[in-house]
PDB file of C-alpha atoms in Angstrom:
ATOM      1  CA  MET A   1     -22.720  -3.033 -14.194  1.00 54.00           C
ATOM      2  CA  SER A   2     -20.605  -5.433 -12.886  1.00 70.00           C
ATOM      3  CA  ALA A   3     -16.531  -5.331 -12.990  1.00 72.00           C
ATOM      4  CA  ARG A   4     -14.161  -7.996 -13.579  1.00 79.00           C
ATOM      5  CA  PRO A   5     -12.331  -9.296 -10.412  1.00 78.00           C
ATOM      6  CA  TRP A   6      -9.315  -8.501 -11.618  1.00 77.00           C
ATOM      7  CA  SER A   7      -9.947  -4.688 -12.303  1.00 78.00           C
ATOM      8  CA  VAL A   8     -11.514  -4.320  -8.938  1.00 77.00           C
ATOM      9  CA  GLY A   9      -9.029  -5.980  -6.896  1.00 80.00           C
ATOM     10  CA  LEU A  10      -6.242  -4.111  -8.870  1.00 80.00           C
ATOM     11  CA  SER A  11      -7.849  -0.932  -8.537  1.00 79.00           C
ATOM     12  CA  LEU A  12      -8.497  -0.995  -4.893  1.00 80.00           C
ATOM     13  CA  ALA A  13      -4.967  -2.168  -4.064  1.00 82.00           C
ATOM     14  CA  LEU A  14      -3.489   0.620  -6.180  1.00 80.00           C
ATOM     15  CA  SER A  15      -5.771   2.972  -4.397  1.00 80.00           C
ATOM     16  CA  VAL A  16      -4.488   1.634  -0.991  1.00 81.00           C
ATOM     17  CA  ALA A  17      -0.561   1.804  -1.944  1.00 82.00           C
ATOM     18  CA  PRO A  18       0.039   5.180  -0.354  1.00 82.00           C
ATOM     19  CA  MET A  19      -1.781   4.073   2.817  1.00 82.00           C
ATOM     20  CA  VAL A  20       0.185   0.758   3.055  1.00 85.00           C
ATOM     21  CA  ARG A  21       3.574   2.948   2.405  1.00 84.00           C
ATOM     22  CA  THR A  22       2.845   5.213   5.323  1.00 82.00           C
ATOM     23  CA  LEU A  23       1.917   2.237   7.281  1.00 85.00           C
ATOM     24  CA  VAL A  24       5.510   0.643   6.530  1.00 86.00           C
ATOM     25  CA  ALA A  25       7.394   3.914   7.143  1.00 83.00           C
ATOM     26  CA  LEU A  26       5.364   4.117  10.651  1.00 84.00           C
ATOM     27  CA  ILE A  27       6.087   0.932  11.418  1.00 86.00           C
ATOM     28  CA  GLU A  28       9.869   1.371  10.874  1.00 82.00           C
ATOM     29  CA  ARG A  29       9.861   4.627  12.650  1.00 82.00           C
ATOM     30  CA  SER A  30       8.453   3.132  15.835  1.00 86.00           C
ATOM     31  CA  THR A  31      10.786   0.172  15.748  1.00 85.00           C
ATOM     32  CA  HIS A  32      13.967   2.173  14.783  1.00 76.00           C
ATOM     33  CA  PRO A  33      13.589   5.704  16.289  1.00 74.00           C
ATOM     34  CA  GLU A  34      17.065   7.231  15.863  1.00 73.00           C
ATOM     35  CA  PRO A  35      19.034   5.637  13.025  1.00 69.00           C
ATOM     36  CA  ASP A  36      22.785   5.575  13.416  1.00 67.00           C
ATOM     37  CA  PRO A  37      24.212   8.324  11.202  1.00 71.00           C
ATOM     38  CA  ALA A  38      27.053   6.488  10.148  1.00 69.00           C
ATOM     39  CA  MET A  39      25.039   3.804   9.023  1.00 65.00           C
ATOM     40  CA  VAL A  40      23.059   6.236   6.917  1.00 66.00           C
ATOM     41  CA  VAL A  41      25.872   7.772   5.100  1.00 70.00           C
ATOM     42  CA  TRP A  42      27.966   4.552   4.591  1.00 70.00           C
ATOM     43  CA  ALA A  43      25.152   2.047   4.105  1.00 68.00           C
ATOM     44  CA  GLU A  44      25.453  -0.011   0.898  1.00 71.00           C
ATOM     45  CA  ARG A  45      21.808  -0.053   0.293  1.00 70.00           C
ATOM     46  CA  SER A  46      19.454   2.825   0.786  1.00 71.00           C
ATOM     47  CA  PRO A  47      16.680   2.342   3.166  1.00 73.00           C
ATOM     48  CA  PHE A  48      14.400   4.197   0.717  1.00 76.00           C
ATOM     49  CA  LEU A  49      14.558   1.231  -1.643  1.00 79.00           C
ATOM     50  CA  ASP A  50      13.937  -1.408   1.131  1.00 81.00           C
ATOM     51  CA  ARG A  51      11.058   0.603   2.078  1.00 82.00           C
ATOM     52  CA  MET A  52       9.653   0.639  -1.642  1.00 84.00           C
ATOM     53  CA  LEU A  53      10.217  -3.059  -2.065  1.00 86.00           C
ATOM     54  CA  VAL A  54       8.332  -3.798   1.233  1.00 88.00           C
ATOM     55  CA  THR A  55       5.557  -1.664   0.203  1.00 86.00           C
ATOM     56  CA  ALA A  56       5.663  -2.990  -3.493  1.00 88.00           C
ATOM     57  CA  TYR A  57       5.505  -6.748  -2.056  1.00 89.00           C
ATOM     58  CA  LEU A  58       2.708  -5.857   0.197  1.00 90.00           C
ATOM     59  CA  THR A  59       0.552  -3.951  -2.299  1.00 86.00           C
ATOM     60  CA  VAL A  60       0.872  -7.075  -4.701  1.00 87.00           C
ATOM     61  CA  ALA A  61       0.100  -9.508  -2.085  1.00 89.00           C
ATOM     62  CA  LEU A  62      -3.103  -7.150  -1.442  1.00 87.00           C
ATOM     63  CA  ALA A  63      -4.073  -6.980  -5.282  1.00 85.00           C
ATOM     64  CA  VAL A  64      -3.984 -11.005  -5.291  1.00 88.00           C
ATOM     65  CA  ALA A  65      -6.108 -11.033  -1.974  1.00 88.00           C
ATOM     66  CA  LEU A  66      -8.684  -8.530  -3.288  1.00 83.00           C
ATOM     67  CA  THR A  67      -8.814 -10.277  -6.659  1.00 84.00           C
ATOM     68  CA  ALA A  68      -9.943 -13.401  -4.929  1.00 87.00           C
ATOM     69  CA  LEU A  69     -12.453 -11.228  -2.663  1.00 85.00           C
ATOM     70  CA  ALA A  70     -13.734  -9.584  -5.767  1.00 81.00           C
ATOM     71  CA  GLY A  71     -14.293 -13.102  -7.482  1.00 83.00           C
ATOM     72  CA  ARG A  72     -16.451 -14.232  -4.344  1.00 85.00           C
ATOM     73  CA  ALA A  73     -18.403 -11.003  -3.505  1.00 81.00           C
ATOM     74  CA  ARG A  74     -20.519  -9.823  -6.077  1.00 78.00           C
ATOM     75  CA  TRP A  75     -21.106  -6.557  -4.046  1.00 78.00           C
ATOM     76  CA  LEU A  76     -17.590  -5.629  -4.535  1.00 75.00           C
ATOM     77  CA  ARG A  77     -17.783  -5.776  -8.223  1.00 74.00           C
ATOM     78  CA  GLY A  78     -20.866  -2.983  -8.345  1.00 74.00           C
ATOM     79  CA  ASP A  79     -20.458   0.467  -9.305  1.00 72.00           C
ATOM     80  CA  ARG A  80     -19.684   1.384  -5.262  1.00 75.00           C
ATOM     81  CA  SER A  81     -16.203  -0.229  -5.800  1.00 72.00           C
ATOM     82  CA  LEU A  82     -14.967   2.834  -7.786  1.00 71.00           C
ATOM     83  CA  HIS A  83     -16.194   5.188  -5.098  1.00 76.00           C
ATOM     84  CA  ILE A  84     -14.508   2.915  -2.536  1.00 76.00           C
ATOM     85  CA  ALA A  85     -11.324   3.183  -4.596  1.00 76.00           C
ATOM     86  CA  LEU A  86     -11.478   6.881  -4.680  1.00 74.00           C
ATOM     87  CA  THR A  87     -12.234   7.269  -1.235  1.00 80.00           C
ATOM     88  CA  LEU A  88      -9.218   4.884  -0.204  1.00 78.00           C
ATOM     89  CA  GLY A  89      -6.784   6.899  -2.655  1.00 75.00           C
ATOM     90  CA  ALA A  90      -7.828  10.142  -0.962  1.00 77.00           C
ATOM     91  CA  ALA A  91      -7.507   8.965   2.382  1.00 79.00           C
ATOM     92  CA  GLY A  92      -3.926   7.151   1.512  1.00 73.00           C
ATOM     93  CA  ALA A  93      -2.686  10.474  -0.149  1.00 74.00           C
ATOM     94  CA  LEU A  94      -3.605  12.244   2.833  1.00 76.00           C
ATOM     95  CA  LEU A  95      -2.003  10.153   5.118  1.00 72.00           C
ATOM     96  CA  GLY A  96       1.165   9.766   3.123  1.00 68.00           C
ATOM     97  CA  LEU A  97       1.633  13.726   3.848  1.00 67.00           C
ATOM     98  CA  TRP A  98       1.615  12.960   7.518  1.00 61.00           C
ATOM     99  CA  PRO A  99       5.158  10.926   8.440  1.00 54.00           C
TER     100      PRO A  99
END
């Protein structure tokens, strides 16, 4: 059974979303190890909102790229794509617990 390319791209991108959020948090913590407490308290915007917007942007870009890839690669539209999505989602959820 062959799935539609958009459904494969969307399911894979949504399963990788927790991993993308973890990578954004790790990059932020490695570039800014200690935030200034005054900036955290008096900031106009929440860093959580910024992190989530960056994660949403990267997930949408990944969904577009994976949809294009699924349109060209027949092996990605097979039954194994669901197993790949579930495996990546579980790995992303476990990685999300770490930072």
